Amino acid sequence: MTPSTAYDVVIVGAGPAGSSAAIRTRAAGLRTLVIEKLPFPRFRVGESLLPSANTLLRELGVWEKVEQAGFIKKFGARFHLAYGPAEKNVVFAHGLIPGLDYSYQVDRARFDALLLDRARELGADFRAETTAVGFDAAPTGHLVRLKSADGTTAEISTRYVIDASGRDAFLPSELKAALDPAAFPKRLAIYNHFRRVPRASDSTGGDTLIVRLAEGWFWIIPIDAERTSVGLVTTNAAFKAAGLSPAEHFARTVAASPRLRDLLADAEPLLNFHVTADYSYYRRQLASARVVLAGDSGGFIDPIFSSGVYLALHAARHAVELVVRAHRENRDITARETRRYTRAVKSHSRVFHRLIEAFYHDASFAVFMDPTPPLGLAPGITSIVAGHTTLTWPLWWRFRVFLLVCRLQRHVSLVPQLSLAEPDLPLAEARTA
């Protein structure tokens, strides 16, 4: 075993949460090590950013590099029905909050590498293809046990651990044992990258396209001039009931929808189909005396509104504030601070959570899709879709009224109802689609 090396903070995971945390800890002068279990750069899904992340990327000193990277500009999102004509265009610039006009669709391998490169420029150490297999308490922090791809083991002494290891939860800890009660049915995503997916020739060609299904939805996200990320989110129950392979289930869903058939008629998959489950959860507690969970390691909400990267960057900022304050005062993170951090991270995602609830309820979805919702609510909802979840008064009252209208819509039609029913498709046709 390699002798122990001392750091102020070890960050597990080199995704947006981990690398942005490393940028901030190095800016604060902490000796920082980032470890990543995979070769880097590596494939990741979750290519769509929100305008609300722009400020955080400026704070990290990477915004100019993002702007110069050649990523596709995203000015909004378009929502469609899979089996009907209804559609809704959300243009970020039409919201109430200035400065949220656009964001980017990114190749996650390049975007994540850009963040990590910034952390390394500032002096963070990095080890790829290295797994944290556990850690033990030490008098001034932890001894983190590492294992590299070639089987070499090492122990790293650190005062604090920021666990940004993602949904896989490969770094075991007591914090990961208890989850909040599940708010949604269990869902999974089946996805791939494709070429020859048509796009609009105007500025909307870079928008995220969402196609609503009876049991879920499709995302269609342009990544570069050739590639498009396309994914199906559905319930575990619907996938099991279909009795098809992931690729067959994907094809069957496309074949059943006139909208998806048009969009993907000439699409050619570039990879094997990926499947990701556990599409909504939060750990009950997100920090302890010397360990902080950030990003997907602490929680993940349904990606319908592309909030994942933004929430990861936001949680990482708060996680580093917690660690830096404790480090400067040469102490543990207090129980009060851990509770405050947990509340802050969860409350910031709660607005997205309630919008997701509205998206999945058929009656509420009709309110969301209405082109001219009552009481001038549209600009407020647009700003929230852009990621502005700090509810100042102009947003707060509009969001509250929107949720009230959604509840009333379940009993009386305040806006036209939508039919989301899927037409029957013979299994034989599904298998040959």
Tab-separated table of C-alpha atoms in Angstrom:
chain	number	residue	atom	x	y	z
A	1	MET	CA	0.000	0.000	0.000
A	2	THR	CA	1.281	3.448	-0.928
A	3	PRO	CA	2.090	5.572	2.140
A	4	SER	CA	-0.486	8.131	3.248
A	5	THR	CA	-0.507	11.594	1.689
A	6	ALA	CA	-2.172	14.485	3.496
A	7	TYR	CA	-4.826	16.774	2.008
A	8	ASP	CA	-7.267	19.251	3.451
A	9	VAL	CA	-10.095	17.875	1.314
A	10	VAL	CA	-10.555	14.820	-0.875
A	11	ILE	CA	-13.297	15.166	-3.478
A	12	VAL	CA	-14.739	11.926	-4.830
A	13	GLY	CA	-15.995	12.320	-8.391
A	14	ALA	CA	-14.919	14.671	-11.193
A	15	GLY	CA	-18.338	15.630	-12.507
A	16	PRO	CA	-19.715	19.193	-12.272
A	17	ALA	CA	-20.247	18.981	-8.503
A	18	GLY	CA	-16.794	17.544	-7.790
A	19	SER	CA	-14.762	19.690	-10.162
A	20	SER	CA	-16.550	22.918	-9.248
A	21	ALA	CA	-16.020	22.098	-5.572
A	22	ALA	CA	-12.319	21.607	-6.314
A	23	ILE	CA	-12.126	25.000	-8.030
A	24	ARG	CA	-13.624	26.636	-4.965
A	25	THR	CA	-11.524	24.775	-2.397
A	26	ARG	CA	-8.325	25.628	-4.283
A	27	ALA	CA	-9.401	29.275	-4.546
A	28	ALA	CA	-9.720	29.181	-0.745
A	29	GLY	CA	-6.213	27.722	-0.427
A	30	LEU	CA	-7.107	24.166	0.616
A	31	ARG	CA	-4.896	21.259	-0.453
A	32	THR	CA	-7.273	19.357	-2.731
A	33	LEU	CA	-7.330	15.920	-4.344
A	34	VAL	CA	-10.001	14.895	-6.864
A	35	ILE	CA	-10.440	11.213	-7.641
A	36	GLU	CA	-12.520	9.739	-10.470
A	37	LYS	CA	-13.237	6.045	-10.940
A	38	LEU	CA	-13.420	6.224	-14.764
A	39	PRO	CA	-10.910	7.271	-17.427
A	40	PHE	CA	-11.283	10.989	-18.087
A	41	PRO	CA	-12.901	12.529	-20.081
A	42	ARG	CA	-15.791	10.044	-20.023
A	43	PHE	CA	-19.283	9.757	-21.480
A	44	ARG	CA	-22.088	11.297	-19.473
A	45	VAL	CA	-25.724	12.029	-20.198
A	46	GLY	CA	-27.251	15.313	-18.995
A	47	GLU	CA	-26.122	17.655	-21.743
A	48	SER	CA	-28.507	20.560	-21.231
A	49	LEU	CA	-27.578	23.543	-19.038
A	50	LEU	CA	-29.874	26.207	-17.579
A	51	PRO	CA	-29.322	29.981	-17.751
A	52	SER	CA	-29.314	30.088	-13.952
A	53	ALA	CA	-25.976	28.234	-14.036
A	54	ASN	CA	-24.289	31.045	-15.983
A	55	THR	CA	-23.586	33.083	-12.839
A	56	LEU	CA	-22.040	30.073	-11.112
A	57	LEU	CA	-19.837	29.352	-14.132
A	58	ARG	CA	-18.656	32.968	-14.038
A	59	GLU	CA	-17.786	32.589	-10.356
A	60	LEU	CA	-15.738	29.502	-11.230
A	61	GLY	CA	-13.793	31.396	-13.877
A	62	VAL	CA	-14.873	29.126	-16.742
A	63	TRP	CA	-17.677	31.086	-18.401
A	64	GLU	CA	-15.466	32.539	-21.141
A	65	LYS	CA	-14.171	29.056	-21.947
A	66	VAL	CA	-17.736	27.752	-22.128
A	67	GLU	CA	-18.649	30.605	-24.470
A	68	GLN	CA	-15.643	29.871	-26.687
A	69	ALA	CA	-16.029	26.075	-26.732
A	70	GLY	CA	-18.390	25.953	-29.714
A	71	PHE	CA	-21.288	24.471	-27.745
A	72	ILE	CA	-24.786	24.944	-29.164
A	73	LYS	CA	-26.681	27.920	-27.747
A	74	LYS	CA	-29.988	27.116	-26.084
A	75	PHE	CA	-32.585	29.889	-25.988
A	76	GLY	CA	-35.465	27.876	-24.584
A	77	ALA	CA	-37.368	24.607	-24.676
A	78	ARG	CA	-40.224	23.250	-26.744
A	79	PHE	CA	-42.854	20.882	-25.365
A	80	HIS	CA	-45.022	18.619	-27.524
A	81	LEU	CA	-47.529	15.820	-27.148
A	82	ALA	CA	-46.531	12.432	-28.504
A	83	TYR	CA	-50.037	11.645	-29.778
A	84	GLY	CA	-51.600	15.067	-30.374
A	85	PRO	CA	-51.013	18.521	-31.867
A	86	ALA	CA	-50.560	20.610	-28.689
A	87	GLU	CA	-47.212	22.327	-28.237
A	88	LYS	CA	-45.664	25.010	-26.058
A	89	ASN	CA	-42.545	27.070	-26.719
A	90	VAL	CA	-40.704	28.451	-23.697
A	91	VAL	CA	-38.367	31.332	-24.571
A	92	PHE	CA	-36.046	32.182	-21.686
A	93	ALA	CA	-35.828	35.856	-22.675
A	94	HIS	CA	-39.600	36.193	-22.110
A	95	GLY	CA	-39.244	35.562	-18.371
A	96	LEU	CA	-39.375	38.097	-15.551
A	97	ILE	CA	-35.724	37.842	-14.499
A	98	PRO	CA	-33.161	39.679	-16.655
A	99	GLY	CA	-29.947	37.942	-17.637
A	100	LEU	CA	-31.447	34.496	-18.242
A	101	ASP	CA	-31.685	34.754	-22.015
A	102	TYR	CA	-29.705	31.681	-23.009
A	103	SER	CA	-27.536	28.786	-21.979
A	104	TYR	CA	-25.819	25.923	-23.806
A	105	GLN	CA	-26.266	22.332	-24.852
A	106	VAL	CA	-22.939	20.690	-24.061
A	107	ASP	CA	-20.966	17.594	-24.794
A	108	ARG	CA	-20.623	16.482	-21.180
A	109	ALA	CA	-17.218	14.874	-21.707
A	110	ARG	CA	-15.828	18.212	-22.928
A	111	PHE	CA	-17.760	20.324	-20.429
A	112	ASP	CA	-16.718	18.209	-17.442
A	113	ALA	CA	-13.100	18.246	-18.641
A	114	LEU	CA	-13.245	22.027	-18.920
A	115	LEU	CA	-14.243	22.297	-15.248
A	116	LEU	CA	-11.633	19.805	-14.127
A	117	ASP	CA	-8.915	21.570	-16.122
A	118	ARG	CA	-9.754	24.779	-14.255
A	119	ALA	CA	-9.403	22.994	-10.902
A	120	ARG	CA	-6.032	21.570	-11.946
A	121	GLU	CA	-4.874	24.988	-13.164
A	122	LEU	CA	-5.531	26.245	-9.641
A	123	GLY	CA	-3.441	23.437	-8.147
A	124	ALA	CA	-5.844	20.589	-7.434
A	125	ASP	CA	-4.337	17.103	-7.711
A	126	PHE	CA	-6.251	14.557	-9.779
A	127	ARG	CA	-6.270	10.781	-10.042
A	128	ALA	CA	-8.331	9.094	-12.752
A	129	GLU	CA	-9.342	5.412	-12.768
A	130	THR	CA	-9.146	5.472	-8.989
A	131	THR	CA	-11.918	4.274	-6.711
A	132	ALA	CA	-12.517	5.291	-3.115
A	133	VAL	CA	-13.420	1.979	-1.529
A	134	GLY	CA	-14.031	3.364	1.962
A	135	PHE	CA	-12.757	5.619	4.670
A	136	ASP	CA	-12.008	5.408	8.359
A	137	ALA	CA	-12.160	8.067	11.035
A	138	ALA	CA	-8.841	9.582	12.081
A	139	PRO	CA	-8.034	12.069	14.863
A	140	THR	CA	-8.156	15.024	12.476
A	141	GLY	CA	-10.450	13.729	9.730
A	142	HIS	CA	-10.373	10.548	7.648
A	143	LEU	CA	-8.110	7.993	6.053
A	144	VAL	CA	-9.555	7.371	2.597
A	145	ARG	CA	-8.737	3.995	1.059
A	146	LEU	CA	-8.104	4.138	-2.691
A	147	LYS	CA	-7.742	1.473	-5.341
A	148	SER	CA	-6.468	2.206	-8.850
A	149	ALA	CA	-7.336	0.357	-12.046
A	150	ASP	CA	-4.100	-1.644	-11.900
A	151	GLY	CA	-4.929	-2.862	-8.392
A	152	THR	CA	-2.569	-0.518	-6.556
A	153	THR	CA	-3.931	0.610	-3.199
A	154	ALA	CA	-3.222	3.742	-1.198
A	155	GLU	CA	-4.367	5.606	1.871
A	156	ILE	CA	-4.998	9.335	1.773
A	157	SER	CA	-5.208	11.401	4.930
A	158	THR	CA	-7.704	14.233	4.678
A	159	ARG	CA	-9.491	16.584	7.014
A	160	TYR	CA	-12.719	16.585	4.992
A	161	VAL	CA	-14.397	14.539	2.256
A	162	ILE	CA	-16.764	15.988	-0.332
A	163	ASP	CA	-18.592	13.029	-1.863
A	164	ALA	CA	-19.624	13.948	-5.401
A	165	SER	CA	-19.533	10.362	-6.626
A	166	GLY	CA	-22.973	10.490	-8.229
A	167	ARG	CA	-25.951	8.164	-8.228
A	168	ASP	CA	-23.801	5.019	-8.196
A	169	ALA	CA	-22.926	5.656	-4.540
A	170	PHE	CA	-19.718	3.638	-4.846
A	171	LEU	CA	-18.223	5.369	-1.789
A	172	PRO	CA	-20.085	3.795	1.149
A	173	SER	CA	-21.015	5.957	4.128
A	174	GLU	CA	-23.708	6.157	6.786
A	175	LEU	CA	-25.096	9.289	5.129
A	176	LYS	CA	-26.223	7.197	2.168
A	177	ALA	CA	-28.188	4.683	4.215
A	178	ALA	CA	-31.361	6.710	4.765
A	179	LEU	CA	-33.479	8.206	1.985
A	180	ASP	CA	-36.386	10.609	2.062
A	181	PRO	CA	-39.727	8.965	1.208
A	182	ALA	CA	-40.126	8.525	-2.554
A	183	ALA	CA	-42.330	11.210	-4.100
A	184	PHE	CA	-42.713	9.681	-7.575
A	185	PRO	CA	-43.068	6.208	-9.080
A	186	LYS	CA	-39.719	4.589	-9.867
A	187	ARG	CA	-38.548	5.629	-13.323
A	188	LEU	CA	-35.712	4.812	-15.665
A	189	ALA	CA	-34.207	6.339	-18.783
A	190	ILE	CA	-33.220	4.599	-22.032
A	191	TYR	CA	-30.984	6.793	-24.155
A	192	ASN	CA	-28.471	7.023	-26.955
A	193	HIS	CA	-26.749	9.507	-29.231
A	194	PHE	CA	-28.028	9.733	-32.803
A	195	ARG	CA	-27.178	11.453	-36.037
A	196	ARG	CA	-29.562	12.672	-38.734
A	197	VAL	CA	-32.131	14.070	-36.309
A	198	PRO	CA	-33.676	17.150	-37.989
A	199	ARG	CA	-33.447	20.607	-36.363
A	200	ALA	CA	-34.999	23.975	-36.992
A	201	SER	CA	-32.783	26.280	-39.055
A	202	ASP	CA	-33.432	29.315	-36.837
A	203	SER	CA	-32.363	30.022	-33.235
A	204	THR	CA	-34.823	27.420	-31.911
A	205	GLY	CA	-32.682	24.692	-33.470
A	206	GLY	CA	-30.644	24.583	-30.267
A	207	ASP	CA	-33.643	24.271	-27.942
A	208	THR	CA	-34.373	21.200	-25.883
A	209	LEU	CA	-37.346	19.328	-27.307
A	210	ILE	CA	-39.592	17.468	-24.848
A	211	VAL	CA	-42.255	15.055	-26.110
A	212	ARG	CA	-44.794	14.052	-23.452
A	213	LEU	CA	-46.007	10.448	-23.355
A	214	ALA	CA	-48.768	8.811	-21.367
A	215	GLU	CA	-46.217	7.129	-19.069
A	216	GLY	CA	-43.284	9.522	-19.364
A	217	TRP	CA	-41.491	11.642	-21.933
A	218	PHE	CA	-38.729	11.886	-24.537
A	219	TRP	CA	-35.859	14.358	-24.581
A	220	ILE	CA	-34.194	15.444	-27.817
A	221	ILE	CA	-31.089	17.572	-27.217
A	222	PRO	CA	-28.662	18.706	-29.946
A	223	ILE	CA	-25.056	18.251	-28.804
A	224	ASP	CA	-23.074	19.350	-31.848
A	225	ALA	CA	-23.495	19.717	-35.590
A	226	GLU	CA	-23.994	15.974	-36.012
A	227	ARG	CA	-24.982	14.345	-32.722
A	228	THR	CA	-28.273	14.540	-30.836
A	229	SER	CA	-28.966	13.051	-27.417
A	230	VAL	CA	-32.312	11.259	-27.378
A	231	GLY	CA	-33.768	9.579	-24.317
A	232	LEU	CA	-36.968	7.962	-23.123
A	233	VAL	CA	-38.003	8.352	-19.483
A	234	THR	CA	-40.680	5.899	-18.383
A	235	THR	CA	-41.798	4.103	-15.250
A	236	ASN	CA	-40.117	0.875	-14.191
A	237	ALA	CA	-43.578	-0.716	-14.162
A	238	ALA	CA	-44.324	0.252	-17.782
A	239	PHE	CA	-40.934	-1.016	-18.942
A	240	LYS	CA	-41.353	-4.366	-17.177
A	241	ALA	CA	-44.923	-4.770	-18.431
A	242	ALA	CA	-43.793	-4.283	-22.043
A	243	GLY	CA	-41.432	-7.242	-21.791
A	244	LEU	CA	-39.042	-5.778	-24.359
A	245	SER	CA	-35.329	-5.069	-24.397
A	246	PRO	CA	-34.339	-1.422	-23.862
A	247	ALA	CA	-33.730	-0.908	-27.598
A	248	GLU	CA	-37.046	-2.599	-28.490
A	249	HIS	CA	-38.963	-0.571	-25.908
A	250	PHE	CA	-37.397	2.624	-27.242
A	251	ALA	CA	-38.323	1.667	-30.828
A	252	ARG	CA	-41.852	0.635	-29.863
A	253	THR	CA	-42.482	3.982	-28.160
A	254	VAL	CA	-41.192	5.896	-31.169
A	255	ALA	CA	-43.338	3.803	-33.524
A	256	ALA	CA	-46.504	4.544	-31.506
A	257	SER	CA	-46.096	8.323	-31.722
A	258	PRO	CA	-46.645	10.309	-34.943
A	259	ARG	CA	-44.553	13.144	-33.497
A	260	LEU	CA	-41.608	10.905	-32.616
A	261	ARG	CA	-41.825	8.993	-35.896
A	262	ASP	CA	-41.414	12.266	-37.774
A	263	LEU	CA	-38.551	13.470	-35.615
A	264	LEU	CA	-36.604	10.204	-35.624
A	265	ALA	CA	-37.515	8.733	-39.021
A	266	ASP	CA	-33.919	8.868	-40.303
A	267	ALA	CA	-32.119	8.803	-36.953
A	268	GLU	CA	-29.129	6.480	-36.681
A	269	PRO	CA	-27.900	5.396	-33.220
A	270	LEU	CA	-24.211	5.956	-32.577
A	271	LEU	CA	-23.781	3.981	-29.339
A	272	ASN	CA	-25.274	1.041	-27.533
A	273	PHE	CA	-28.425	2.000	-25.646
A	274	HIS	CA	-27.808	3.047	-22.043
A	275	VAL	CA	-30.231	2.535	-19.157
A	276	THR	CA	-30.180	4.619	-15.978
A	277	ALA	CA	-32.568	4.071	-13.066
A	278	ASP	CA	-33.186	5.742	-9.672
A	279	TYR	CA	-34.619	8.871	-11.234
A	280	SER	CA	-35.685	10.713	-8.103
A	281	TYR	CA	-34.315	10.492	-4.571
A	282	TYR	CA	-32.718	12.483	-1.755
A	283	ARG	CA	-30.576	11.295	1.123
A	284	ARG	CA	-32.164	12.199	4.423
A	285	GLN	CA	-29.032	13.945	5.690
A	286	LEU	CA	-26.435	15.514	3.367
A	287	ALA	CA	-23.543	16.218	5.717
A	288	SER	CA	-21.840	15.009	8.872
A	289	ALA	CA	-18.872	16.204	10.934
A	290	ARG	CA	-16.317	15.863	8.130
A	291	VAL	CA	-18.217	14.469	5.125
A	292	VAL	CA	-20.467	16.445	2.761
A	293	LEU	CA	-22.590	15.012	-0.059
A	294	ALA	CA	-22.864	17.182	-3.189
A	295	GLY	CA	-24.609	16.759	-6.526
A	296	ASP	CA	-26.189	13.422	-7.409
A	297	SER	CA	-24.470	11.766	-4.453
A	298	GLY	CA	-26.865	13.640	-2.179
A	299	GLY	CA	-29.943	13.608	-4.367
A	300	PHE	CA	-31.315	13.661	-7.874
A	301	ILE	CA	-34.640	14.855	-9.206
A	302	ASP	CA	-36.295	13.942	-12.473
A	303	PRO	CA	-34.363	15.617	-15.328
A	304	ILE	CA	-37.405	16.906	-17.204
A	305	PHE	CA	-36.355	20.541	-16.684
A	306	SER	CA	-32.608	19.945	-17.123
A	307	SER	CA	-31.845	21.044	-13.588
A	308	GLY	CA	-29.134	18.472	-12.807
A	309	VAL	CA	-25.935	20.374	-13.636
A	310	TYR	CA	-27.239	23.615	-12.149
A	311	LEU	CA	-28.256	21.954	-8.878
A	312	ALA	CA	-24.888	20.171	-8.724
A	313	LEU	CA	-22.995	23.465	-9.134
A	314	HIS	CA	-25.237	25.147	-6.570
A	315	ALA	CA	-24.839	22.378	-3.972
A	316	ALA	CA	-21.070	22.333	-4.496
A	317	ARG	CA	-20.842	26.041	-3.706
A	318	HIS	CA	-22.677	25.519	-0.405
A	319	ALA	CA	-20.659	22.384	0.389
A	320	VAL	CA	-17.378	24.260	-0.009
A	321	GLU	CA	-18.604	27.150	2.133
A	322	LEU	CA	-19.304	24.598	4.863
A	323	VAL	CA	-15.885	22.943	4.587
A	324	VAL	CA	-13.876	26.179	4.262
A	325	ARG	CA	-15.503	27.714	7.331
A	326	ALA	CA	-14.827	24.621	9.446
A	327	HIS	CA	-11.277	24.327	8.112
A	328	ARG	CA	-10.404	27.912	8.952
A	329	GLU	CA	-11.685	27.416	12.483
A	330	ASN	CA	-9.903	24.032	12.777
A	331	ARG	CA	-13.004	22.098	13.779
A	332	ASP	CA	-15.695	19.647	12.726
A	333	ILE	CA	-18.775	20.739	10.833
A	334	THR	CA	-21.414	21.287	13.516
A	335	ALA	CA	-24.748	19.471	13.679
A	336	ARG	CA	-26.501	22.797	13.174
A	337	GLU	CA	-24.452	23.457	10.022
A	338	THR	CA	-25.219	20.008	8.620
A	339	ARG	CA	-28.954	20.565	9.136
A	340	ARG	CA	-28.764	24.016	7.566
A	341	TYR	CA	-26.869	22.662	4.544
A	342	THR	CA	-29.365	19.839	4.072
A	343	ARG	CA	-32.293	22.260	4.251
A	344	ALA	CA	-30.652	24.742	1.868
A	345	VAL	CA	-29.894	22.148	-0.821
A	346	LYS	CA	-33.310	20.511	-0.640
A	347	SER	CA	-35.272	23.765	-0.513
A	348	HIS	CA	-33.496	24.988	-3.640
A	349	SER	CA	-34.585	21.890	-5.561
A	350	ARG	CA	-38.113	21.916	-4.113
A	351	VAL	CA	-39.369	24.462	-6.664
A	352	PHE	CA	-38.255	22.164	-9.487
A	353	HIS	CA	-39.826	19.273	-7.617
A	354	ARG	CA	-43.241	20.954	-7.539
A	355	LEU	CA	-42.970	21.890	-11.209
A	356	ILE	CA	-42.147	18.246	-11.980
A	357	GLU	CA	-45.256	17.159	-10.056
A	358	ALA	CA	-47.329	19.437	-12.281
A	359	PHE	CA	-45.654	18.057	-15.410
A	360	TYR	CA	-46.540	14.456	-14.572
A	361	HIS	CA	-50.158	15.074	-13.579
A	362	ASP	CA	-52.271	15.115	-16.741
A	363	ALA	CA	-54.616	17.898	-15.612
A	364	SER	CA	-51.777	20.083	-14.339
A	365	PHE	CA	-49.811	19.443	-17.512
A	366	ALA	CA	-52.684	20.983	-19.458
A	367	VAL	CA	-52.187	24.185	-17.444
A	368	PHE	CA	-48.453	24.138	-18.151
A	369	MET	CA	-49.066	23.615	-21.877
A	370	ASP	CA	-51.711	26.311	-22.232
A	371	PRO	CA	-50.245	28.997	-24.567
A	372	THR	CA	-51.872	31.834	-22.603
A	373	PRO	CA	-52.312	30.663	-18.994
A	374	PRO	CA	-54.597	32.804	-16.827
A	375	LEU	CA	-53.519	35.835	-14.777
A	376	GLY	CA	-50.323	36.489	-16.715
A	377	LEU	CA	-48.499	33.550	-15.127
A	378	ALA	CA	-46.348	32.640	-18.141
A	379	PRO	CA	-43.342	34.987	-17.542
A	380	GLY	CA	-42.938	33.727	-13.977
A	381	ILE	CA	-43.066	30.070	-14.973
A	382	THR	CA	-40.605	30.775	-17.791
A	383	SER	CA	-38.085	32.200	-15.309
A	384	ILE	CA	-38.452	29.125	-13.108
A	385	VAL	CA	-37.972	26.820	-16.117
A	386	ALA	CA	-34.784	28.835	-16.782
A	387	GLY	CA	-33.665	27.802	-13.300
A	388	HIS	CA	-34.406	30.865	-11.174
A	389	THR	CA	-35.749	29.079	-8.117
A	390	THR	CA	-35.087	31.884	-5.642
A	391	LEU	CA	-38.686	33.016	-5.431
A	392	THR	CA	-38.751	36.776	-5.145
A	393	TRP	CA	-42.242	38.208	-4.757
A	394	PRO	CA	-43.038	38.528	-8.519
A	395	LEU	CA	-42.111	34.852	-8.954
A	396	TRP	CA	-43.516	33.630	-5.648
A	397	TRP	CA	-47.095	34.765	-6.162
A	398	ARG	CA	-47.167	33.607	-9.795
A	399	PHE	CA	-45.853	30.183	-8.863
A	400	ARG	CA	-48.326	29.838	-6.005
A	401	VAL	CA	-51.220	30.812	-8.287
A	402	PHE	CA	-49.945	28.447	-10.985
A	403	LEU	CA	-49.968	25.554	-8.502
A	404	LEU	CA	-53.458	26.561	-7.326
A	405	VAL	CA	-54.749	26.591	-10.917
A	406	CYS	CA	-53.146	23.178	-11.417
A	407	ARG	CA	-55.039	21.801	-8.414
A	408	LEU	CA	-58.325	23.337	-9.535
A	409	GLN	CA	-57.828	21.957	-13.049
A	410	ARG	CA	-58.173	18.470	-11.578
A	411	HIS	CA	-61.807	19.249	-10.722
A	412	VAL	CA	-62.903	21.868	-13.262
A	413	SER	CA	-61.509	22.734	-16.693
A	414	LEU	CA	-59.968	26.186	-16.373
A	415	VAL	CA	-57.949	25.525	-19.543
A	416	PRO	CA	-58.641	22.953	-22.283
A	417	GLN	CA	-57.883	19.407	-21.160
A	418	LEU	CA	-55.350	17.338	-23.122
A	419	SER	CA	-55.588	13.716	-24.167
A	420	LEU	CA	-52.373	11.826	-23.465
A	421	ALA	CA	-53.699	8.358	-24.254
A	422	GLU	CA	-51.411	6.164	-26.325
A	423	PRO	CA	-52.917	4.321	-29.288
A	424	ASP	CA	-52.633	0.540	-29.336
A	425	LEU	CA	-49.687	-0.883	-31.287
A	426	PRO	CA	-49.407	-4.616	-32.037
A	427	LEU	CA	-46.372	-6.215	-30.431
A	428	ALA	CA	-45.201	-7.611	-33.765
A	429	GLU	CA	-45.143	-4.110	-35.214
A	430	ALA	CA	-43.225	-2.885	-32.167
A	431	ARG	CA	-40.520	-5.501	-32.642
A	432	THR	CA	-39.989	-4.564	-36.299
A	433	ALA	CA	-40.255	-0.761	-35.825
